[in-house]
Amino acid sequence: MNKRTRIALLTPLLAGSLAAGPAAAAAGAAAPAAAPAAACFVEAAADPAKAVVSGDGFKKGKVFLDQTDGGGSGGATVGDDGKFTSGEMPAGKYRAFQEGGASATCLGGQQAQDAVNQRLIASERARGAQEGFTDGKALAETGVCDAKPQPKVREPQGLVPNAEGVQKAKEAYTTAYDTAFNSALKRYCTD
C-alpha cells in the first residue's frame, strides 16, 4: 500500500478518535462517583439468643431491619459515613433496607467475615493505586525521579476484618501503591 492510500484511509479514523476523545472525557467527568454497594452483617452477641446487625453503603437516615427467619424486626440510624449498628436483636437472618433506597441481605458467620475482608482488600487496593500515582507524579514533576515508594498503610476502621484479611489488605495497598508510584515516575520523568 502506498503512502497516499495509507493517509487517506487513516485520516478519517484519526479525526473520529480525536473528536470522540474530548466528548468521552467530558462524559466521564460528568458521571457521578459510584456509591459503595450496601452491605449488611449479623454478628453474634454475648447472649447466644441475640445478635447485632451492622452495615455500610446506606444513605444517612433510617434503615429498617427485617428478620427473614422469624418475627423480629427493628431499625437503626445510618450516620454521615453510611454505616449503622443496631442494638441487640433476636438471633437470626436479616435483611436491611431503606424506603426507596438501598437494600442488602445480611451475611453472618464465615460468609460475613469473607465479605468484610474482600471489601477491605478492594478499598485498600484502590486507595493504594490512587495515592501511589498522586505521590509519584508530584515527585516526578519536581524532578525527583529516583524516589522510592513509601506507602502509608493504615489500620482498618469500621467493620472488623480478621487478621488474614487485614494482612491481605495491607499487601494489596502496598502492591498497588508501589505499582502506581513507579508508573507515575516512569510517565512523568523523562531523561
mmCIF file with all atom_site columns, C-alpha atoms in Angstrom:
data_model
loop_
_atom_site.group_PDB
_atom_site.id
_atom_site.type_symbol
_atom_site.label_atom_id
_atom_site.label_alt_id
_atom_site.label_comp_id
_atom_site.label_asym_id
_atom_site.label_entity_id
_atom_site.label_seq_id
_atom_site.pdbx_PDB_ins_code
_atom_site.Cartn_x
_atom_site.Cartn_y
_atom_site.Cartn_z
_atom_site.occupancy
_atom_site.B_iso_or_equiv
_atom_site.pdbx_formal_charge
_atom_site.auth_seq_id
_atom_site.auth_comp_id
_atom_site.auth_asym_id
_atom_site.auth_atom_id
_atom_site.pdbx_PDB_model_num
ATOM 1   C CA . MET A 1 1   ? 0.000   0.000   0.000  1.00 0.00 ? 1   MET A CA 1
ATOM 2   C CA . ASN A 1 2   ? 1.433   3.380   -0.914 1.00 0.00 ? 2   ASN A CA 1
ATOM 3   C CA . LYS A 1 3   ? 1.792   6.405   1.382  1.00 0.00 ? 3   LYS A CA 1
ATOM 4   C CA . ARG A 1 4   ? -1.200  8.358   -0.070 1.00 0.00 ? 4   ARG A CA 1
ATOM 5   C CA . THR A 1 5   ? -3.545  5.399   0.330  1.00 0.00 ? 5   THR A CA 1
ATOM 6   C CA . ARG A 1 6   ? -2.463  4.894   3.966  1.00 0.00 ? 6   ARG A CA 1
ATOM 7   C CA . ILE A 1 7   ? -3.025  8.586   4.769  1.00 0.00 ? 7   ILE A CA 1
ATOM 8   C CA . ALA A 1 8   ? -6.411  8.582   3.016  1.00 0.00 ? 8   ALA A CA 1
ATOM 9   C CA . LEU A 1 9   ? -7.520  5.516   4.995  1.00 0.00 ? 9   LEU A CA 1
ATOM 10  C CA . LEU A 1 10  ? -6.152  6.603   8.369  1.00 0.00 ? 10  LEU A CA 1
ATOM 11  C CA . THR A 1 11  ? -7.227  10.276  8.322  1.00 0.00 ? 11  THR A CA 1
ATOM 12  C CA . PRO A 1 12  ? -10.953 9.601   8.959  1.00 0.00 ? 12  PRO A CA 1
ATOM 13  C CA . LEU A 1 13  ? -10.089 7.169   11.765 1.00 0.00 ? 13  LEU A CA 1
ATOM 14  C CA . LEU A 1 14  ? -7.744  9.659   13.401 1.00 0.00 ? 14  LEU A CA 1
ATOM 15  C CA . ALA A 1 15  ? -10.233 12.517  13.084 1.00 0.00 ? 15  ALA A CA 1
ATOM 16  C CA . GLY A 1 16  ? -13.003 10.371  14.546 1.00 0.00 ? 16  GLY A CA 1
ATOM 17  C CA . SER A 1 17  ? -10.908 9.332   17.531 1.00 0.00 ? 17  SER A CA 1
ATOM 18  C CA . LEU A 1 18  ? -9.857  12.932  18.203 1.00 0.00 ? 18  LEU A CA 1
ATOM 19  C CA . ALA A 1 19  ? -13.439 14.111  18.004 1.00 0.00 ? 19  ALA A CA 1
ATOM 20  C CA . ALA A 1 20  ? -14.657 11.380  20.352 1.00 0.00 ? 20  ALA A CA 1
ATOM 21  C CA . GLY A 1 21  ? -11.800 11.888  22.819 1.00 0.00 ? 21  GLY A CA 1
ATOM 22  C CA . PRO A 1 22  ? -12.928 15.177  24.410 1.00 0.00 ? 22  PRO A CA 1
ATOM 23  C CA . ALA A 1 23  ? -16.576 14.123  24.336 1.00 0.00 ? 23  ALA A CA 1
ATOM 24  C CA . ALA A 1 24  ? -15.753 10.842  26.022 1.00 0.00 ? 24  ALA A CA 1
ATOM 25  C CA . ALA A 1 25  ? -13.612 12.628  28.606 1.00 0.00 ? 25  ALA A CA 1
ATOM 26  C CA . ALA A 1 26  ? -16.387 15.117  29.309 1.00 0.00 ? 26  ALA A CA 1
ATOM 27  C CA . ALA A 1 27  ? -18.913 12.318  29.705 1.00 0.00 ? 27  ALA A CA 1
ATOM 28  C CA . GLY A 1 28  ? -16.595 10.529  32.135 1.00 0.00 ? 28  GLY A CA 1
ATOM 29  C CA . ALA A 1 29  ? -16.042 13.707  34.154 1.00 0.00 ? 29  ALA A CA 1
ATOM 30  C CA . ALA A 1 30  ? -19.772 14.390  34.361 1.00 0.00 ? 30  ALA A CA 1
ATOM 31  C CA . ALA A 1 31  ? -20.600 10.920  35.684 1.00 0.00 ? 31  ALA A CA 1
ATOM 32  C CA . PRO A 1 32  ? -21.055 10.847  39.464 1.00 0.00 ? 32  PRO A CA 1
ATOM 33  C CA . ALA A 1 33  ? -18.745 8.721   41.565 1.00 0.00 ? 33  ALA A CA 1
ATOM 34  C CA . ALA A 1 34  ? -20.212 5.311   42.269 1.00 0.00 ? 34  ALA A CA 1
ATOM 35  C CA . ALA A 1 35  ? -21.532 4.893   45.786 1.00 0.00 ? 35  ALA A CA 1
ATOM 36  C CA . PRO A 1 36  ? -20.324 1.823   47.655 1.00 0.00 ? 36  PRO A CA 1
ATOM 37  C CA . ALA A 1 37  ? -22.710 -1.100  47.433 1.00 0.00 ? 37  ALA A CA 1
ATOM 38  C CA . ALA A 1 38  ? -24.819 -1.582  50.532 1.00 0.00 ? 38  ALA A CA 1
ATOM 39  C CA . ALA A 1 39  ? -23.706 -4.424  52.757 1.00 0.00 ? 39  ALA A CA 1
ATOM 40  C CA . CYS A 1 40  ? -25.097 -5.843  55.972 1.00 0.00 ? 40  CYS A CA 1
ATOM 41  C CA . PHE A 1 41  ? -23.655 -8.230  58.559 1.00 0.00 ? 41  PHE A CA 1
ATOM 42  C CA . VAL A 1 42  ? -25.058 -10.182 61.517 1.00 0.00 ? 42  VAL A CA 1
ATOM 43  C CA . GLU A 1 43  ? -22.700 -10.838 64.440 1.00 0.00 ? 43  GLU A CA 1
ATOM 44  C CA . ALA A 1 44  ? -23.442 -12.947 67.487 1.00 0.00 ? 44  ALA A CA 1
ATOM 45  C CA . ALA A 1 45  ? -23.862 -11.013 70.727 1.00 0.00 ? 45  ALA A CA 1
ATOM 46  C CA . ALA A 1 46  ? -22.640 -12.168 74.151 1.00 0.00 ? 46  ALA A CA 1
ATOM 47  C CA . ASP A 1 47  ? -26.065 -13.767 74.669 1.00 0.00 ? 47  ASP A CA 1
ATOM 48  C CA . PRO A 1 48  ? -26.368 -16.563 72.043 1.00 0.00 ? 48  PRO A CA 1
ATOM 49  C CA . ALA A 1 49  ? -30.056 -15.745 71.572 1.00 0.00 ? 49  ALA A CA 1
ATOM 50  C CA . LYS A 1 50  ? -29.133 -12.203 70.467 1.00 0.00 ? 50  LYS A CA 1
ATOM 51  C CA . ALA A 1 51  ? -27.321 -10.658 67.516 1.00 0.00 ? 51  ALA A CA 1
ATOM 52  C CA . VAL A 1 52  ? -26.042 -7.254  66.426 1.00 0.00 ? 52  VAL A CA 1
ATOM 53  C CA . VAL A 1 53  ? -26.718 -6.137  62.855 1.00 0.00 ? 53  VAL A CA 1
ATOM 54  C CA . SER A 1 54  ? -24.379 -3.639  61.208 1.00 0.00 ? 54  SER A CA 1
ATOM 55  C CA . GLY A 1 55  ? -23.839 -2.385  57.694 1.00 0.00 ? 55  GLY A CA 1
ATOM 56  C CA . ASP A 1 56  ? -22.440 0.235   55.387 1.00 0.00 ? 56  ASP A CA 1
ATOM 57  C CA . GLY A 1 57  ? -23.117 1.776   51.993 1.00 0.00 ? 57  GLY A CA 1
ATOM 58  C CA . PHE A 1 58  ? -26.509 3.206   53.031 1.00 0.00 ? 58  PHE A CA 1
ATOM 59  C CA . LYS A 1 59  ? -27.744 6.810   52.879 1.00 0.00 ? 59  LYS A CA 1
ATOM 60  C CA . LYS A 1 60  ? -27.868 8.844   56.073 1.00 0.00 ? 60  LYS A CA 1
ATOM 61  C CA . GLY A 1 61  ? -31.188 8.332   57.860 1.00 0.00 ? 61  GLY A CA 1
ATOM 62  C CA . LYS A 1 62  ? -33.225 5.350   58.957 1.00 0.00 ? 62  LYS A CA 1
ATOM 63  C CA . VAL A 1 63  ? -32.566 1.747   57.948 1.00 0.00 ? 63  VAL A CA 1
ATOM 64  C CA . PHE A 1 64  ? -35.129 -0.992  58.590 1.00 0.00 ? 64  PHE A CA 1
ATOM 65  C CA . LEU A 1 65  ? -34.080 -4.465  59.726 1.00 0.00 ? 65  LEU A CA 1
ATOM 66  C CA . ASP A 1 66  ? -36.389 -7.368  58.934 1.00 0.00 ? 66  ASP A CA 1
ATOM 67  C CA . GLN A 1 67  ? -35.713 -10.841 60.349 1.00 0.00 ? 67  GLN A CA 1
ATOM 68  C CA . THR A 1 68  ? -36.242 -13.230 57.437 1.00 0.00 ? 68  THR A CA 1
ATOM 69  C CA . ASP A 1 69  ? -36.335 -16.413 59.538 1.00 0.00 ? 69  ASP A CA 1
ATOM 70  C CA . GLY A 1 70  ? -38.532 -15.184 62.378 1.00 0.00 ? 70  GLY A CA 1
ATOM 71  C CA . GLY A 1 71  ? -40.747 -12.384 63.601 1.00 0.00 ? 71  GLY A CA 1
ATOM 72  C CA . GLY A 1 72  ? -38.043 -9.963  64.713 1.00 0.00 ? 72  GLY A CA 1
ATOM 73  C CA . SER A 1 73  ? -37.642 -6.544  63.202 1.00 0.00 ? 73  SER A CA 1
ATOM 74  C CA . GLY A 1 74  ? -36.167 -3.222  64.131 1.00 0.00 ? 74  GLY A CA 1
ATOM 75  C CA . GLY A 1 75  ? -34.228 -0.339  62.835 1.00 0.00 ? 75  GLY A CA 1
ATOM 76  C CA . ALA A 1 76  ? -31.054 1.668   63.163 1.00 0.00 ? 76  ALA A CA 1
ATOM 77  C CA . THR A 1 77  ? -29.775 5.096   62.265 1.00 0.00 ? 77  THR A CA 1
ATOM 78  C CA . VAL A 1 78  ? -27.311 5.469   59.410 1.00 0.00 ? 78  VAL A CA 1
ATOM 79  C CA . GLY A 1 79  ? -24.613 8.057   60.054 1.00 0.00 ? 79  GLY A CA 1
ATOM 80  C CA . ASP A 1 80  ? -22.930 10.501  57.686 1.00 0.00 ? 80  ASP A CA 1
ATOM 81  C CA . ASP A 1 81  ? -20.405 7.777   56.794 1.00 0.00 ? 81  ASP A CA 1
ATOM 82  C CA . GLY A 1 82  ? -23.186 5.458   55.511 1.00 0.00 ? 82  GLY A CA 1
ATOM 83  C CA . LYS A 1 83  ? -22.746 2.970   58.391 1.00 0.00 ? 83  LYS A CA 1
ATOM 84  C CA . PHE A 1 84  ? -25.117 1.704   61.059 1.00 0.00 ? 84  PHE A CA 1
ATOM 85  C CA . THR A 1 85  ? -25.075 -0.673  64.019 1.00 0.00 ? 85  THR A CA 1
ATOM 86  C CA . SER A 1 86  ? -28.209 -1.977  65.730 1.00 0.00 ? 86  SER A CA 1
ATOM 87  C CA . GLY A 1 87  ? -28.693 -2.761  69.371 1.00 0.00 ? 87  GLY A CA 1
ATOM 88  C CA . GLU A 1 88  ? -29.115 -6.390  70.363 1.00 0.00 ? 88  GLU A CA 1
ATOM 89  C CA . MET A 1 89  ? -31.829 -8.123  68.356 1.00 0.00 ? 89  MET A CA 1
ATOM 90  C CA . PRO A 1 90  ? -33.125 -11.719 68.248 1.00 0.00 ? 90  PRO A CA 1
ATOM 91  C CA . ALA A 1 91  ? -30.520 -14.007 66.645 1.00 0.00 ? 91  ALA A CA 1
ATOM 92  C CA . GLY A 1 92  ? -31.359 -14.933 63.074 1.00 0.00 ? 92  GLY A CA 1
ATOM 93  C CA . LYS A 1 93  ? -31.109 -13.905 59.452 1.00 0.00 ? 93  LYS A CA 1
ATOM 94  C CA . TYR A 1 94  ? -31.846 -10.303 58.478 1.00 0.00 ? 94  TYR A CA 1
ATOM 95  C CA . ARG A 1 95  ? -32.410 -8.007  55.555 1.00 0.00 ? 95  ARG A CA 1
ATOM 96  C CA . ALA A 1 96  ? -31.624 -4.285  55.827 1.00 0.00 ? 96  ALA A CA 1
ATOM 97  C CA . PHE A 1 97  ? -33.392 -1.749  53.617 1.00 0.00 ? 97  PHE A CA 1
ATOM 98  C CA . GLN A 1 98  ? -34.289 1.900   53.242 1.00 0.00 ? 98  GLN A CA 1
ATOM 99  C CA . GLU A 1 99  ? -37.551 3.094   51.749 1.00 0.00 ? 99  GLU A CA 1
ATOM 100 C CA . GLY A 1 100 ? -36.830 3.859   48.108 1.00 0.00 ? 100 GLY A CA 1
ATOM 101 C CA . GLY A 1 101 ? -33.134 3.204   48.695 1.00 0.00 ? 101 GLY A CA 1
ATOM 102 C CA . ALA A 1 102 ? -30.521 0.568   49.317 1.00 0.00 ? 102 ALA A CA 1
ATOM 103 C CA . SER A 1 103 ? -31.278 -2.994  50.352 1.00 0.00 ? 103 SER A CA 1
ATOM 104 C CA . ALA A 1 104 ? -28.994 -5.839  51.396 1.00 0.00 ? 104 ALA A CA 1
ATOM 105 C CA . THR A 1 105 ? -29.300 -9.368  52.711 1.00 0.00 ? 105 THR A CA 1
ATOM 106 C CA . CYS A 1 106 ? -27.279 -9.505  55.913 1.00 0.00 ? 106 CYS A CA 1
ATOM 107 C CA . LEU A 1 107 ? -24.480 -12.035 55.933 1.00 0.00 ? 107 LEU A CA 1
ATOM 108 C CA . GLY A 1 108 ? -23.399 -13.976 59.006 1.00 0.00 ? 108 GLY A CA 1
ATOM 109 C CA . GLY A 1 109 ? -20.599 -16.283 60.109 1.00 0.00 ? 109 GLY A CA 1
ATOM 110 C CA . GLN A 1 110 ? -17.734 -17.060 57.752 1.00 0.00 ? 110 GLN A CA 1
ATOM 111 C CA . GLN A 1 111 ? -19.637 -15.610 54.797 1.00 0.00 ? 111 GLN A CA 1
ATOM 112 C CA . ALA A 1 112 ? -19.768 -12.236 56.585 1.00 0.00 ? 112 ALA A CA 1
ATOM 113 C CA . GLN A 1 113 ? -16.086 -12.440 57.512 1.00 0.00 ? 113 GLN A CA 1
ATOM 114 C CA . ASP A 1 114 ? -15.097 -13.194 53.922 1.00 0.00 ? 114 ASP A CA 1
ATOM 115 C CA . ALA A 1 115 ? -17.190 -10.279 52.616 1.00 0.00 ? 115 ALA A CA 1
ATOM 116 C CA . VAL A 1 116 ? -15.705 -7.849  55.152 1.00 0.00 ? 116 VAL A CA 1
ATOM 117 C CA . ASN A 1 117 ? -12.195 -8.992  54.210 1.00 0.00 ? 117 ASN A CA 1
ATOM 118 C CA . GLN A 1 118 ? -12.838 -8.648  50.457 1.00 0.00 ? 118 GLN A CA 1
ATOM 119 C CA . ARG A 1 119 ? -14.347 -5.160  50.839 1.00 0.00 ? 119 ARG A CA 1
ATOM 120 C CA . LEU A 1 120 ? -11.293 -4.006  52.812 1.00 0.00 ? 120 LEU A CA 1
ATOM 121 C CA . ILE A 1 121 ? -8.845  -5.527  50.324 1.00 0.00 ? 121 ILE A CA 1
ATOM 122 C CA . ALA A 1 122 ? -10.618 -3.901  47.359 1.00 0.00 ? 122 ALA A CA 1
ATOM 123 C CA . SER A 1 123 ? -10.808 -0.480  49.019 1.00 0.00 ? 123 SER A CA 1
ATOM 124 C CA . GLU A 1 124 ? -7.148  -0.592  50.081 1.00 0.00 ? 124 GLU A CA 1
ATOM 125 C CA . ARG A 1 125 ? -6.062  -1.649  46.580 1.00 0.00 ? 125 ARG A CA 1
ATOM 126 C CA . ALA A 1 126 ? -7.951  1.313   45.077 1.00 0.00 ? 126 ALA A CA 1
ATOM 127 C CA . ARG A 1 127 ? -6.568  3.692   47.718 1.00 0.00 ? 127 ARG A CA 1
ATOM 128 C CA . GLY A 1 128 ? -3.017  2.451   47.091 1.00 0.00 ? 128 GLY A CA 1
ATOM 129 C CA . ALA A 1 129 ? -3.279  2.948   43.330 1.00 0.00 ? 129 ALA A CA 1
ATOM 130 C CA . GLN A 1 130 ? -4.680  6.475   43.692 1.00 0.00 ? 130 GLN A CA 1
ATOM 131 C CA . GLU A 1 131 ? -2.240  7.613   46.386 1.00 0.00 ? 131 GLU A CA 1
ATOM 132 C CA . GLY A 1 132 ? 0.774   5.964   44.755 1.00 0.00 ? 132 GLY A CA 1
ATOM 133 C CA . PHE A 1 133 ? 0.149   7.626   41.400 1.00 0.00 ? 133 PHE A CA 1
ATOM 134 C CA . THR A 1 134 ? -0.531  11.025  43.003 1.00 0.00 ? 134 THR A CA 1
ATOM 135 C CA . ASP A 1 135 ? 2.626   10.866  45.140 1.00 0.00 ? 135 ASP A CA 1
ATOM 136 C CA . GLY A 1 136 ? 4.781   9.596   42.263 1.00 0.00 ? 136 GLY A CA 1
ATOM 137 C CA . LYS A 1 137 ? 3.512   12.279  39.882 1.00 0.00 ? 137 LYS A CA 1
ATOM 138 C CA . ALA A 1 138 ? 4.127   15.046  42.432 1.00 0.00 ? 138 ALA A CA 1
ATOM 139 C CA . LEU A 1 139 ? 7.716   13.928  42.983 1.00 0.00 ? 139 LEU A CA 1
ATOM 140 C CA . ALA A 1 140 ? 8.361   13.448  39.262 1.00 0.00 ? 140 ALA A CA 1
ATOM 141 C CA . GLU A 1 141 ? 7.080   16.943  38.475 1.00 0.00 ? 141 GLU A CA 1
ATOM 142 C CA . THR A 1 142 ? 9.549   18.399  40.994 1.00 0.00 ? 142 THR A CA 1
ATOM 143 C CA . GLY A 1 143 ? 12.391  16.493  39.325 1.00 0.00 ? 143 GLY A CA 1
ATOM 144 C CA . VAL A 1 144 ? 12.802  13.783  41.972 1.00 0.00 ? 144 VAL A CA 1
ATOM 145 C CA . CYS A 1 145 ? 12.923  10.819  39.636 1.00 0.00 ? 145 CYS A CA 1
ATOM 146 C CA . ASP A 1 146 ? 14.930  8.425   41.809 1.00 0.00 ? 146 ASP A CA 1
ATOM 147 C CA . ALA A 1 147 ? 12.439  8.345   44.691 1.00 0.00 ? 147 ALA A CA 1
ATOM 148 C CA . LYS A 1 148 ? 11.334  5.065   46.218 1.00 0.00 ? 148 LYS A CA 1
ATOM 149 C CA . PRO A 1 149 ? 7.688   4.377   47.050 1.00 0.00 ? 149 PRO A CA 1
ATOM 150 C CA . GLN A 1 150 ? 6.691   4.994   50.665 1.00 0.00 ? 150 GLN A CA 1
ATOM 151 C CA . PRO A 1 151 ? 3.156   3.659   51.121 1.00 0.00 ? 151 PRO A CA 1
ATOM 152 C CA . LYS A 1 152 ? 1.124   4.804   54.107 1.00 0.00 ? 152 LYS A CA 1
ATOM 153 C CA . VAL A 1 153 ? -0.608  1.645   55.354 1.00 0.00 ? 153 VAL A CA 1
ATOM 154 C CA . ARG A 1 154 ? -3.353  2.393   57.881 1.00 0.00 ? 154 ARG A CA 1
ATOM 155 C CA . GLU A 1 155 ? -5.245  0.318   60.377 1.00 0.00 ? 155 GLU A CA 1
ATOM 156 C CA . PRO A 1 156 ? -8.800  -0.627  59.357 1.00 0.00 ? 156 PRO A CA 1
ATOM 157 C CA . GLN A 1 157 ? -11.810 1.021   60.945 1.00 0.00 ? 157 GLN A CA 1
ATOM 158 C CA . GLY A 1 158 ? -15.477 0.151   60.907 1.00 0.00 ? 158 GLY A CA 1
ATOM 159 C CA . LEU A 1 159 ? -16.483 -3.445  60.244 1.00 0.00 ? 159 LEU A CA 1
ATOM 160 C CA . VAL A 1 160 ? -13.574 -5.506  61.505 1.00 0.00 ? 160 VAL A CA 1
ATOM 161 C CA . PRO A 1 161 ? -11.817 -7.919  59.175 1.00 0.00 ? 161 PRO A CA 1
ATOM 162 C CA . ASN A 1 162 ? -9.874  -10.830 60.630 1.00 0.00 ? 162 ASN A CA 1
ATOM 163 C CA . ALA A 1 163 ? -6.058  -10.868 60.837 1.00 0.00 ? 163 ALA A CA 1
ATOM 164 C CA . GLU A 1 164 ? -5.702  -12.613 57.469 1.00 0.00 ? 164 GLU A CA 1
ATOM 165 C CA . GLY A 1 165 ? -7.961  -10.030 55.802 1.00 0.00 ? 165 GLY A CA 1
ATOM 166 C CA . VAL A 1 166 ? -6.030  -7.136  57.360 1.00 0.00 ? 166 VAL A CA 1
ATOM 167 C CA . GLN A 1 167 ? -2.721  -8.605  56.170 1.00 0.00 ? 167 GLN A CA 1
ATOM 168 C CA . LYS A 1 168 ? -4.024  -9.178  52.626 1.00 0.00 ? 168 LYS A CA 1
ATOM 169 C CA . ALA A 1 169 ? -5.440  -5.624  52.550 1.00 0.00 ? 169 ALA A CA 1
ATOM 170 C CA . LYS A 1 170 ? -2.069  -4.183  53.607 1.00 0.00 ? 170 LYS A CA 1
ATOM 171 C CA . GLU A 1 171 ? -0.346  -6.229  50.904 1.00 0.00 ? 171 GLU A CA 1
ATOM 172 C CA . ALA A 1 172 ? -2.917  -5.138  48.291 1.00 0.00 ? 172 ALA A CA 1
ATOM 173 C CA . TYR A 1 173 ? -2.454  -1.477  49.254 1.00 0.00 ? 173 TYR A CA 1
ATOM 174 C CA . THR A 1 174 ? 1.355   -1.682  49.208 1.00 0.00 ? 174 THR A CA 1
ATOM 175 C CA . THR A 1 175 ? 1.465   -3.519  45.874 1.00 0.00 ? 175 THR A CA 1
ATOM 176 C CA . ALA A 1 176 ? -0.997  -1.100  44.229 1.00 0.00 ? 176 ALA A CA 1
ATOM 177 C CA . TYR A 1 177 ? 0.812   1.917   45.698 1.00 0.00 ? 177 TYR A CA 1
ATOM 178 C CA . ASP A 1 178 ? 4.249   0.721   44.521 1.00 0.00 ? 178 ASP A CA 1
ATOM 179 C CA . THR A 1 179 ? 2.985   -0.104  41.034 1.00 0.00 ? 179 THR A CA 1
ATOM 180 C CA . ALA A 1 180 ? 1.168   3.226   40.611 1.00 0.00 ? 180 ALA A CA 1
ATOM 181 C CA . PHE A 1 181 ? 4.054   5.220   42.118 1.00 0.00 ? 181 PHE A CA 1
ATOM 182 C CA . ASN A 1 182 ? 6.593   3.666   39.751 1.00 0.00 ? 182 ASN A CA 1
ATOM 183 C CA . SER A 1 183 ? 4.197   4.096   36.829 1.00 0.00 ? 183 SER A CA 1
ATOM 184 C CA . ALA A 1 184 ? 3.867   7.822   37.585 1.00 0.00 ? 184 ALA A CA 1
ATOM 185 C CA . LEU A 1 185 ? 7.645   8.229   37.802 1.00 0.00 ? 185 LEU A CA 1
ATOM 186 C CA . LYS A 1 186 ? 8.087   6.400   34.514 1.00 0.00 ? 186 LYS A CA 1
ATOM 187 C CA . ARG A 1 187 ? 5.390   8.523   32.854 1.00 0.00 ? 187 ARG A CA 1
ATOM 188 C CA . TYR A 1 188 ? 6.442   11.953  34.124 1.00 0.00 ? 188 TYR A CA 1
ATOM 189 C CA . CYS A 1 189 ? 10.228  11.586  34.396 1.00 0.00 ? 189 CYS A CA 1
ATOM 190 C CA . THR A 1 190 ? 11.955  11.990  31.091 1.00 0.00 ? 190 THR A CA 1
ATOM 191 C CA . ASP A 1 191 ? 15.657  11.602  30.526 1.00 0.00 ? 191 ASP A CA 1
#
